[in-house]
């Protein structure tokens, strides 16, 4: 579609990550028009490697939206997870502890590919390689998105703007100074992640506590293993030739009767660890969702799931507004989403704090506390249930009512 074909839409969506694409699809199913503007190419967005754990509620929604066909075929359903410490593994059985719930392993980039295919199939506009997106007039009834596409300067007038443009996007910065409260915690470590062409060494994920630092065994398919190592936040990947990565992984995962399978490493990268929330998640006619308004550290894999939970609430609120002029859902958007956001923040912070070697832990006090917490988790059904119900995902909430709006 040429950008000349439109000058106005109901919802201008910035960003074609999981948040923007799920929102666009939910709106399309309600007959609400949207335009998605993405600054990267389709190839780049579809190739970006991120986490791959989908909560039950995320899976249910994707299926209900009609984009779950490949996910149901190729996704790996897991009913538990292993916590490994002191060289011994302990299984937390999600299904037994949560009334049959579980998680599905399916890469975020696969979710994104399925959503882009559905968007293109629907004929609704999705523009890649859009430059210099500028939200304007968000304090008025006629906000707009200025941008450049194919060398031409354009303006898209919108009824509302959805900022789904990730942590480094432009929408959050369009909110006037002082209107948002930002809270942040930066962790003194990062993750070095690899994809290896080898069958997973275990049927389930392994979160591993070790004196040398945290390690995680995950997967993408029966042929691809995903592995992570705690590293420095600004780690230089050049210092990690393949042999060093495998040696470190073997050392941290060491466990009697178990061995880690090696294969060619096809992807390597370092991810910093950060917690961040901007409140409220809306200003005037701008609504922020996903990484644009909150970041969680990767331990627990809540990022994509939180983004999907946000836009589900936003799509319901917009549907009420466009269908009946009922503004209450939009006014309550932030109040509805934030309790879930903070619970996920807490879970991700707790998992991160329990598993990572703390750089200033000189006498090992923190490490002893971590081991006590892990021991407790693996010996108390109540404690294990708390981990399990957070891991498989808290129930999606409905819109807040007027009296809950602050
Ligand atoms: N203009 C247009 N698009 C932009 C701009 C911009 N100025 N800035 C960023 N984008 C695009 C990015 O290229 C990206 O495709 O916005 C999209 C944001 O997508 P994500 O970063 O994936 O964020 P979100 O959709 O909120 O998904 C939540 O879960 O696993 C986590 O961090 C992970 O991506 C993840 C997220
Ligand atoms: C992943 O598979 O990439 C993954 C799994 C679990 C996490 C984080 C990332 O906690």
CSV table of C-alpha atoms and ligand atoms in Angstrom, one decimal:
chain,number,residue,atom,x,y,z
A,1,UNK,CA,0.0,0.0,0.0
A,2,UNK,CA,1.3,3.4,-0.9
A,3,UNK,CA,1.5,6.0,2.0
A,4,UNK,CA,-0.4,8.4,-0.4
A,5,UNK,CA,-3.5,6.2,0.2
A,6,UNK,CA,-4.3,7.5,3.6
A,7,UNK,CA,-4.0,10.7,5.7
A,8,UNK,CA,-6.2,9.6,8.6
A,9,UNK,CA,-6.7,6.5,10.7
A,10,UNK,CA,-8.5,5.7,13.9
A,11,UNK,CA,-5.4,4.3,15.7
A,12,UNK,CA,-1.9,5.2,14.7
A,13,UNK,CA,0.4,2.4,16.0
A,14,UNK,CA,4.1,3.1,16.3
A,15,UNK,CA,6.2,-0.2,16.3
A,16,UNK,CA,5.7,-3.6,14.8
A,17,UNK,CA,6.9,-5.7,17.7
A,18,UNK,CA,4.5,-8.0,19.6
A,19,UNK,CA,2.7,-5.1,21.2
A,20,UNK,CA,1.9,-3.2,18.0
A,21,UNK,CA,1.1,-6.2,15.9
A,22,UNK,CA,-1.2,-7.9,18.4
A,23,UNK,CA,-3.0,-4.5,19.0
A,24,UNK,CA,-3.4,-4.0,15.2
A,25,UNK,CA,-4.9,-7.5,14.8
A,26,UNK,CA,-7.3,-7.2,17.8
A,27,UNK,CA,-8.5,-3.9,16.4
A,28,UNK,CA,-8.9,-5.2,12.9
A,29,UNK,CA,-11.1,-8.0,14.2
A,30,UNK,CA,-13.4,-5.3,15.8
A,31,UNK,CA,-13.6,-3.4,12.5
A,32,UNK,CA,-11.3,-0.6,13.9
A,33,UNK,CA,-8.8,0.9,11.4
A,34,UNK,CA,-5.2,1.3,12.3
A,35,UNK,CA,-1.9,2.0,10.5
A,36,UNK,CA,1.3,0.5,11.9
A,37,UNK,CA,4.6,2.4,11.3
A,38,UNK,CA,7.8,0.5,11.9
A,39,UNK,CA,11.3,2.0,11.4
A,40,UNK,CA,13.1,-1.3,10.7
A,41,UNK,CA,12.8,-3.6,7.7
A,42,UNK,CA,10.6,-6.7,7.7
A,43,UNK,CA,13.7,-8.9,7.5
A,44,UNK,CA,15.2,-7.2,10.6
A,45,UNK,CA,12.1,-7.5,12.7
A,46,UNK,CA,11.5,-11.1,11.7
A,47,UNK,CA,15.1,-12.1,12.4
A,48,UNK,CA,15.5,-10.4,15.8
A,49,UNK,CA,16.2,-13.1,18.4
A,50,UNK,CA,14.4,-12.6,21.8
A,51,UNK,CA,13.0,-14.8,24.5
A,52,UNK,CA,10.7,-17.7,23.7
A,53,UNK,CA,8.4,-18.5,26.6
A,54,UNK,CA,4.7,-17.9,26.1
A,55,UNK,CA,2.3,-17.9,29.1
A,56,UNK,CA,-0.9,-19.9,28.8
A,57,UNK,CA,-2.9,-16.6,28.6
A,58,UNK,CA,-0.8,-15.4,25.7
A,59,UNK,CA,-1.2,-18.7,23.8
A,60,UNK,CA,-4.9,-18.7,24.4
A,61,UNK,CA,-5.2,-15.2,23.1
A,62,UNK,CA,-3.1,-15.8,19.9
A,63,UNK,CA,-5.2,-18.9,19.2
A,64,UNK,CA,-8.5,-17.0,19.7
A,65,UNK,CA,-7.2,-14.3,17.4
A,66,UNK,CA,-6.7,-16.8,14.6
A,67,UNK,CA,-2.9,-16.6,14.6
A,68,UNK,CA,-2.1,-19.7,16.6
A,69,UNK,CA,-2.1,-22.4,13.9
A,70,UNK,CA,1.7,-22.7,13.5
A,71,UNK,CA,2.2,-22.1,17.2
A,72,UNK,CA,0.0,-25.1,18.1
A,73,UNK,CA,1.8,-27.2,15.5
A,74,UNK,CA,5.4,-26.2,16.4
A,75,UNK,CA,5.3,-24.8,19.9
A,76,UNK,CA,6.7,-27.1,22.7
A,77,UNK,CA,4.3,-27.3,25.6
A,78,UNK,CA,6.2,-27.6,29.0
A,79,UNK,CA,4.5,-28.7,32.2
A,80,UNK,CA,7.4,-27.9,34.5
A,81,UNK,CA,10.9,-26.4,35.0
A,82,UNK,CA,14.1,-27.5,36.7
A,83,UNK,CA,15.8,-25.4,39.3
A,84,UNK,CA,19.4,-26.6,39.6
A,85,UNK,CA,21.7,-25.7,42.5
A,86,UNK,CA,24.5,-27.3,44.4
A,87,UNK,CA,24.9,-29.6,41.3
A,88,UNK,CA,21.4,-31.2,41.9
A,89,UNK,CA,18.2,-30.6,39.9
A,90,UNK,CA,14.7,-30.1,41.4
A,91,UNK,CA,11.6,-30.1,39.2
A,92,UNK,CA,8.7,-27.7,39.8
A,93,UNK,CA,5.6,-29.3,38.2
A,94,UNK,CA,3.5,-26.4,36.9
A,95,UNK,CA,0.5,-28.6,35.9
A,96,UNK,CA,0.2,-30.2,39.3
A,97,UNK,CA,0.5,-26.9,41.1
A,98,UNK,CA,-1.6,-24.7,38.9
A,99,UNK,CA,-4.5,-26.8,37.9
A,100,UNK,CA,-3.1,-28.0,34.6
A,101,UNK,CA,-1.6,-24.8,33.3
A,102,UNK,CA,1.8,-24.7,31.5
A,103,UNK,CA,4.0,-22.6,29.1
A,104,UNK,CA,4.7,-22.9,25.4
A,105,UNK,CA,8.2,-22.6,24.0
A,106,UNK,CA,7.9,-20.7,20.7
A,107,UNK,CA,10.4,-17.9,19.7
A,108,UNK,CA,9.2,-14.3,19.9
A,109,UNK,CA,10.4,-13.9,16.3
A,110,UNK,CA,8.1,-16.7,15.2
A,111,UNK,CA,5.2,-15.0,16.9
A,112,UNK,CA,6.1,-11.8,15.1
A,113,UNK,CA,6.4,-13.6,11.7
A,114,UNK,CA,2.9,-15.1,12.2
A,115,UNK,CA,1.4,-11.7,13.1
A,116,UNK,CA,3.0,-9.9,10.2
A,117,UNK,CA,1.7,-12.6,7.8
A,118,UNK,CA,-1.8,-12.1,9.3
A,119,UNK,CA,-1.6,-8.3,9.0
A,120,UNK,CA,-0.5,-8.5,5.4
A,121,UNK,CA,-3.2,-11.0,4.6
A,122,UNK,CA,-5.8,-8.7,6.2
A,123,UNK,CA,-4.8,-5.9,3.8
A,124,UNK,CA,-4.5,-3.5,6.7
A,125,UNK,CA,-1.5,-1.0,6.4
A,126,UNK,CA,1.8,-1.9,7.9
A,127,UNK,CA,4.8,0.3,6.7
A,128,UNK,CA,8.4,-0.8,7.3
A,129,UNK,CA,11.5,1.4,7.0
A,130,UNK,CA,9.6,4.5,8.2
A,131,UNK,CA,11.9,7.3,9.3
A,132,UNK,CA,11.7,10.0,11.9
A,133,UNK,CA,8.3,9.2,13.4
A,134,UNK,CA,7.0,12.3,15.4
A,135,UNK,CA,3.9,12.1,17.6
A,136,UNK,CA,2.2,15.6,17.8
A,137,UNK,CA,-0.9,17.0,19.4
A,138,UNK,CA,-1.3,14.2,21.9
A,139,UNK,CA,-2.8,16.8,24.3
A,140,UNK,CA,-5.5,17.6,21.8
A,141,UNK,CA,-8.4,15.7,20.2
A,142,UNK,CA,-6.5,15.4,16.9
A,143,UNK,CA,-3.1,13.9,17.5
A,144,UNK,CA,-1.0,13.0,14.5
A,145,UNK,CA,2.1,11.1,13.5
A,146,UNK,CA,4.6,12.9,11.2
A,147,UNK,CA,7.1,10.6,9.4
A,148,UNK,CA,9.2,10.0,6.3
A,149,UNK,CA,8.6,7.1,4.0
A,150,UNK,CA,10.2,6.4,0.7
A,151,UNK,CA,11.9,9.8,0.8
A,152,UNK,CA,8.5,11.6,1.2
A,153,UNK,CA,7.4,13.7,4.2
A,154,UNK,CA,4.0,12.5,5.5
A,155,UNK,CA,1.4,13.2,8.2
A,156,UNK,CA,-1.1,10.7,9.5
A,157,UNK,CA,-3.9,12.2,11.6
A,158,UNK,CA,-5.3,9.8,14.2
A,159,UNK,CA,-8.0,9.6,16.8
A,160,UNK,CA,-5.5,8.0,19.2
A,161,UNK,CA,-1.9,7.1,19.0
A,162,UNK,CA,-0.6,3.8,20.5
A,163,UNK,CA,3.1,3.9,21.4
A,164,UNK,CA,4.3,0.3,20.9
A,165,UNK,CA,7.8,1.3,19.9
A,166,UNK,CA,9.9,-0.4,22.6
A,167,UNK,CA,12.3,1.0,25.2
A,168,UNK,CA,14.3,3.1,22.7
A,169,UNK,CA,11.2,4.4,20.8
A,170,UNK,CA,10.0,8.0,20.5
A,171,UNK,CA,6.5,7.9,21.9
A,172,UNK,CA,7.4,8.0,25.6
A,173,UNK,CA,9.5,11.1,25.0
A,174,UNK,CA,6.5,12.8,23.4
A,175,UNK,CA,4.9,13.1,26.8
A,176,UNK,CA,5.5,16.5,28.3
A,177,UNK,CA,8.2,16.7,31.0
A,178,UNK,CA,7.0,15.9,34.5
A,179,UNK,CA,3.8,14.0,33.4
A,180,UNK,CA,5.3,10.6,33.8
A,181,UNK,CA,7.1,9.1,36.8
A,182,UNK,CA,10.0,6.9,35.8
A,183,UNK,CA,11.2,4.1,38.1
A,184,UNK,CA,14.3,2.1,37.2
A,185,UNK,CA,16.7,-0.5,38.6
A,186,UNK,CA,19.8,-1.5,36.6
A,187,UNK,CA,21.4,-4.8,37.5
A,188,UNK,CA,25.2,-5.2,37.8
A,189,UNK,CA,25.3,-8.1,35.3
A,190,UNK,CA,24.1,-9.1,31.9
A,191,UNK,CA,23.3,-12.3,29.9
A,192,UNK,CA,25.5,-13.8,27.2
A,193,UNK,CA,23.0,-15.7,25.0
A,194,UNK,CA,23.7,-18.3,22.3
A,195,UNK,CA,21.7,-20.3,19.8
A,196,UNK,CA,23.3,-23.7,19.1
A,197,UNK,CA,22.3,-26.2,16.4
A,198,UNK,CA,22.0,-29.2,18.7
A,199,UNK,CA,19.1,-31.0,20.3
A,200,UNK,CA,18.2,-29.7,23.8
A,201,UNK,CA,20.0,-31.6,26.6
A,202,UNK,CA,16.8,-31.7,28.7
A,203,UNK,CA,13.1,-31.8,27.9
A,204,UNK,CA,12.5,-28.7,30.1
A,205,UNK,CA,14.1,-25.4,30.9
A,206,UNK,CA,16.9,-25.4,33.6
A,207,UNK,CA,17.5,-22.3,35.8
A,208,UNK,CA,20.9,-22.9,37.3
A,209,UNK,CA,22.4,-21.3,40.4
A,210,UNK,CA,26.2,-21.6,40.6
A,211,UNK,CA,29.1,-19.9,42.4
A,212,UNK,CA,30.5,-19.0,39.0
A,213,UNK,CA,27.2,-17.3,38.1
A,214,UNK,CA,23.7,-18.0,36.7
A,215,UNK,CA,23.1,-20.2,33.6
A,216,UNK,CA,19.9,-21.0,31.8
A,217,UNK,CA,19.2,-23.9,29.4
A,218,UNK,CA,16.3,-23.2,27.0
A,219,UNK,CA,15.4,-24.2,23.5
A,220,UNK,CA,13.6,-23.1,20.3
A,221,UNK,CA,12.8,-26.5,18.7
A,222,UNK,CA,13.9,-30.2,19.0
A,223,UNK,CA,17.0,-29.2,16.9
A,224,UNK,CA,17.9,-25.8,18.4
A,225,UNK,CA,19.2,-25.1,22.0
A,226,UNK,CA,19.2,-21.6,23.6
A,227,UNK,CA,21.7,-21.1,26.4
A,228,UNK,CA,22.5,-18.1,28.6
A,229,UNK,CA,25.4,-17.3,31.0
A,230,UNK,CA,25.5,-14.5,33.5
A,231,UNK,CA,28.2,-12.0,32.4
A,232,UNK,CA,29.4,-8.4,32.9
A,233,UNK,CA,26.7,-5.9,31.9
A,234,UNK,CA,29.1,-4.4,29.2
A,235,UNK,CA,30.7,-7.8,28.3
A,236,UNK,CA,32.8,-7.7,25.2
A,237,UNK,CA,31.5,-10.7,23.1
A,238,UNK,CA,34.9,-10.8,21.3
A,239,UNK,CA,36.3,-12.1,24.6
A,240,UNK,CA,34.1,-15.2,24.3
A,241,UNK,CA,35.2,-17.6,21.6
A,242,UNK,CA,33.0,-20.7,21.3
A,243,UNK,CA,35.4,-22.9,23.3
A,244,UNK,CA,35.2,-20.5,26.3
A,245,UNK,CA,31.4,-20.4,26.2
A,246,UNK,CA,31.1,-24.2,26.2
A,247,UNK,CA,33.7,-24.6,29.0
A,248,UNK,CA,31.8,-22.1,31.2
A,249,UNK,CA,28.4,-23.7,30.4
A,250,UNK,CA,29.8,-27.1,31.3
A,251,UNK,CA,31.2,-25.8,34.6
A,252,UNK,CA,28.0,-24.1,35.7
A,253,UNK,CA,25.5,-26.9,34.6
A,254,UNK,CA,27.6,-29.7,36.1
A,255,UNK,CA,25.3,-32.3,37.5
A,256,UNK,CA,25.8,-36.1,38.2
A,257,UNK,CA,24.4,-38.2,35.4
A,258,UNK,CA,23.6,-35.3,33.1
A,259,UNK,CA,25.7,-33.7,30.3
A,260,UNK,CA,25.3,-30.7,28.1
A,261,UNK,CA,25.2,-31.4,24.3
A,262,UNK,CA,27.4,-29.2,22.1
A,263,UNK,CA,26.7,-28.0,18.6
A,264,UNK,CA,27.6,-25.2,16.2
A,265,UNK,CA,26.9,-21.8,17.6
A,266,UNK,CA,24.8,-19.8,15.1
A,267,UNK,CA,24.0,-16.7,17.1
A,268,UNK,CA,25.7,-14.9,20.0
A,269,UNK,CA,24.7,-11.7,21.9
A,270,UNK,CA,24.8,-9.8,25.2
A,271,UNK,CA,21.7,-8.5,26.9
A,272,UNK,CA,21.8,-6.0,29.8
A,273,UNK,CA,19.4,-6.5,32.7
A,274,UNK,CA,17.1,-3.7,33.7
A,275,UNK,CA,13.7,-3.1,35.4
A,276,UNK,CA,11.8,0.0,34.4
A,277,UNK,CA,8.3,1.4,34.7
A,278,UNK,CA,6.8,4.7,33.5
A,279,UNK,CA,3.6,5.7,35.1
A,280,UNK,CA,0.9,6.4,34.1
A,281,UNK,CA,0.9,4.5,30.8
A,282,UNK,CA,-1.1,7.2,29.0
A,283,UNK,CA,-1.1,10.9,28.4
A,284,UNK,CA,-4.0,12.6,26.5
A,285,UNK,CA,-4.6,10.7,23.3
A,286,UNK,CA,-1.3,8.7,23.6
A,287,UNK,CA,-1.4,5.2,25.1
A,288,UNK,CA,1.9,3.4,25.8
A,289,UNK,CA,2.2,-0.4,25.7
A,290,UNK,CA,4.9,-3.1,26.1
A,291,UNK,CA,8.6,-2.3,26.3
A,292,UNK,CA,7.8,1.4,25.5
A,293,UNK,CA,6.5,1.8,29.1
A,294,UNK,CA,8.1,-1.1,31.1
A,295,UNK,CA,11.1,-3.4,30.9
A,296,UNK,CA,11.7,-6.5,32.9
A,297,UNK,CA,15.0,-8.4,33.3
A,298,UNK,CA,14.8,-11.6,31.2
A,299,UNK,CA,14.8,-14.0,34.1
A,300,UNK,CA,11.2,-15.4,33.9
A,301,UNK,CA,10.6,-14.2,30.3
A,302,UNK,CA,7.8,-11.9,31.1
A,303,UNK,CA,8.5,-9.1,28.5
A,304,UNK,CA,6.4,-10.3,25.6
A,305,UNK,CA,3.6,-11.6,27.8
A,306,UNK,CA,3.3,-8.3,29.6
A,307,UNK,CA,3.1,-6.5,26.2
A,308,UNK,CA,0.3,-8.8,25.0
A,309,UNK,CA,-1.6,-8.3,28.3
A,310,UNK,CA,-1.4,-4.5,27.9
A,311,UNK,CA,-2.7,-4.4,24.4
A,312,UNK,CA,-5.5,-6.7,25.2
A,313,UNK,CA,-6.8,-4.2,27.7
A,314,UNK,CA,-6.1,-1.3,25.3
A,315,UNK,CA,-8.0,-3.0,22.4
A,316,UNK,CA,-11.0,-3.6,24.7
A,317,UNK,CA,-11.0,0.0,25.8
A,318,UNK,CA,-10.7,1.3,22.3
A,319,UNK,CA,-13.5,-1.0,21.1
A,320,UNK,CA,-15.8,0.4,23.8
A,321,UNK,CA,-14.9,4.0,22.9
A,322,UNK,CA,-15.3,3.6,19.1
A,323,UNK,CA,-18.5,1.6,19.4
A,324,UNK,CA,-20.4,3.6,22.0
A,325,UNK,CA,-18.3,6.7,22.9
A,326,UNK,CA,-17.7,5.1,26.3
A,327,UNK,CA,-14.5,6.6,27.5
A,328,UNK,CA,-14.2,4.8,30.8
A,329,UNK,CA,-12.0,2.0,29.5
A,330,UNK,CA,-9.5,4.4,28.1
A,331,UNK,CA,-9.5,6.4,31.3
A,332,UNK,CA,-8.8,3.2,33.2
A,333,UNK,CA,-6.2,1.8,30.9
A,334,UNK,CA,-3.2,2.5,33.1
A,335,UNK,CA,-5.0,1.6,36.4
A,336,UNK,CA,-6.0,-1.7,34.8
A,337,UNK,CA,-2.6,-2.7,33.5
A,338,UNK,CA,-0.2,-1.4,36.3
A,339,UNK,CA,-1.0,-4.0,39.0
A,340,UNK,CA,-0.1,-6.8,36.6
A,341,UNK,CA,3.0,-4.9,35.4
A,342,UNK,CA,4.2,-4.5,39.0
A,343,UNK,CA,3.5,-8.1,39.9
A,344,UNK,CA,5.5,-9.2,36.9
A,345,UNK,CA,8.3,-6.7,37.8
A,346,UNK,CA,8.4,-8.3,41.3
A,347,UNK,CA,8.5,-11.8,39.9
A,348,UNK,CA,11.3,-11.0,37.4
A,349,UNK,CA,13.3,-9.1,40.1
A,350,UNK,CA,12.8,-12.0,42.6
A,351,UNK,CA,13.9,-14.6,40.1
A,352,UNK,CA,16.9,-12.5,39.1
A,353,UNK,CA,17.9,-11.8,42.7
A,354,UNK,CA,17.7,-15.5,43.6
A,355,UNK,CA,19.8,-16.9,40.8
A,356,UNK,CA,22.6,-14.4,40.0
A,357,UNK,CA,26.0,-14.1,41.6
A,358,UNK,CA,26.1,-10.6,43.2
A,359,UNK,CA,29.4,-8.9,42.4
A,360,UNK,CA,29.7,-7.2,45.9
A,361,UNK,CA,28.9,-10.4,47.8
A,362,UNK,CA,32.5,-10.7,49.2
A,363,UNK,CA,31.8,-13.2,52.1
A,364,UNK,CA,29.1,-15.2,50.3
A,365,UNK,CA,26.2,-13.9,52.5
A,366,UNK,CA,23.9,-13.3,49.6
A,367,UNK,CA,24.8,-16.6,48.0
A,368,UNK,CA,23.8,-18.4,51.3
A,369,UNK,CA,20.4,-16.6,51.3
A,370,UNK,CA,19.8,-17.6,47.7
A,371,UNK,CA,20.5,-21.2,48.5
A,372,UNK,CA,18.2,-21.0,51.5
A,373,UNK,CA,15.4,-19.6,49.3
A,374,UNK,CA,16.0,-22.2,46.6
A,375,UNK,CA,15.9,-25.0,49.2
A,376,UNK,CA,12.7,-23.7,50.6
A,377,UNK,CA,11.1,-23.5,47.1
A,378,UNK,CA,11.9,-27.1,46.5
A,379,UNK,CA,10.7,-28.4,49.8
A,380,UNK,CA,7.5,-26.4,50.3
A,381,UNK,CA,4.5,-26.9,48.1
A,382,UNK,CA,3.2,-23.4,49.0
A,383,UNK,CA,6.4,-21.8,47.9
A,384,UNK,CA,6.7,-23.9,44.7
A,385,UNK,CA,3.0,-23.0,43.9
A,386,UNK,CA,3.8,-19.3,44.1
A,387,UNK,CA,6.7,-19.7,41.6
A,388,UNK,CA,4.5,-21.9,39.3
A,389,UNK,CA,1.5,-19.6,39.2
A,390,UNK,CA,3.6,-16.6,38.4
A,391,UNK,CA,5.7,-18.5,35.8
A,392,UNK,CA,2.7,-19.8,33.9
A,393,UNK,CA,1.2,-16.3,34.1
A,394,UNK,CA,-1.4,-14.6,36.3
A,395,UNK,CA,-4.9,-14.4,34.8
A,396,UNK,CA,-5.6,-11.6,32.4
A,397,UNK,CA,-7.6,-8.9,34.0
A,398,UNK,CA,-10.6,-7.0,32.8
A,399,UNK,CA,-10.8,-3.2,32.5
A,400,UNK,CA,-10.8,-1.3,35.8
A,401,UNK,CA,-14.1,0.4,36.8
A,402,UNK,CA,-14.4,4.1,37.3
A,403,UNK,CA,-13.9,3.9,41.1
A,404,UNK,CA,-10.6,2.2,40.7
A,405,UNK,CA,-9.2,4.9,38.4
A,406,UNK,CA,-6.6,7.1,40.1
B,1,LIG,N1,9.6,4.4,14.9
B,1,LIG,C1,9.0,3.3,14.5
B,1,LIG,N2,9.2,2.1,15.1
B,1,LIG,C2,10.1,2.0,16.1
B,1,LIG,C3,10.7,3.2,16.6
B,1,LIG,C4,10.4,4.4,15.9
B,1,LIG,N3,11.0,5.6,16.3
B,1,LIG,N4,11.5,2.9,17.6
B,1,LIG,C5,11.4,1.5,17.7
B,1,LIG,N5,10.5,1.0,16.8
B,1,LIG,C6,10.1,-0.4,16.7
B,1,LIG,C7,11.2,-1.4,16.9
B,1,LIG,O1,12.0,-1.6,15.7
B,1,LIG,C8,10.4,-2.6,17.2
B,1,LIG,O2,10.1,-3.4,16.1
B,1,LIG,O3,9.1,-0.7,17.6
B,1,LIG,C9,9.1,-2.1,17.9
B,1,LIG,C10,9.1,-2.4,19.3
B,1,LIG,O4,9.0,-3.8,19.5
B,1,LIG,P1,9.7,-4.5,20.8
B,1,LIG,O5,10.9,-3.9,21.1
B,1,LIG,O6,9.7,-6.0,20.4
B,1,LIG,O7,8.7,-4.2,22.0
B,1,LIG,P2,7.2,-4.8,22.3
B,1,LIG,O8,6.4,-4.9,21.0
B,1,LIG,O9,6.7,-3.9,23.4
B,1,LIG,O10,7.4,-6.3,22.8
B,1,LIG,C11,7.7,-6.6,24.1
B,1,LIG,O11,9.0,-8.5,25.1
B,1,LIG,O12,10.6,-10.1,25.2
B,1,LIG,C12,10.4,-8.8,25.4
B,1,LIG,O13,11.8,-6.9,25.1
B,1,LIG,C13,11.2,-8.0,24.5
B,1,LIG,O14,10.5,-7.2,22.4
B,1,LIG,C14,10.1,-7.6,23.5
B,1,LIG,C15,9.0,-7.3,24.3
B,2,LIG,C1,14.6,-18.0,26.2
B,2,LIG,O1,14.2,-19.2,25.8
B,2,LIG,O2,15.1,-17.2,25.4
B,2,LIG,C2,14.3,-17.7,27.6
B,2,LIG,C3,13.7,-18.6,28.4
B,2,LIG,C4,13.5,-18.3,29.8
B,2,LIG,C5,13.9,-17.0,30.3
B,2,LIG,C6,14.5,-16.1,29.4
B,2,LIG,C7,14.7,-16.4,28.1
B,2,LIG,O3,13.7,-16.8,31.6
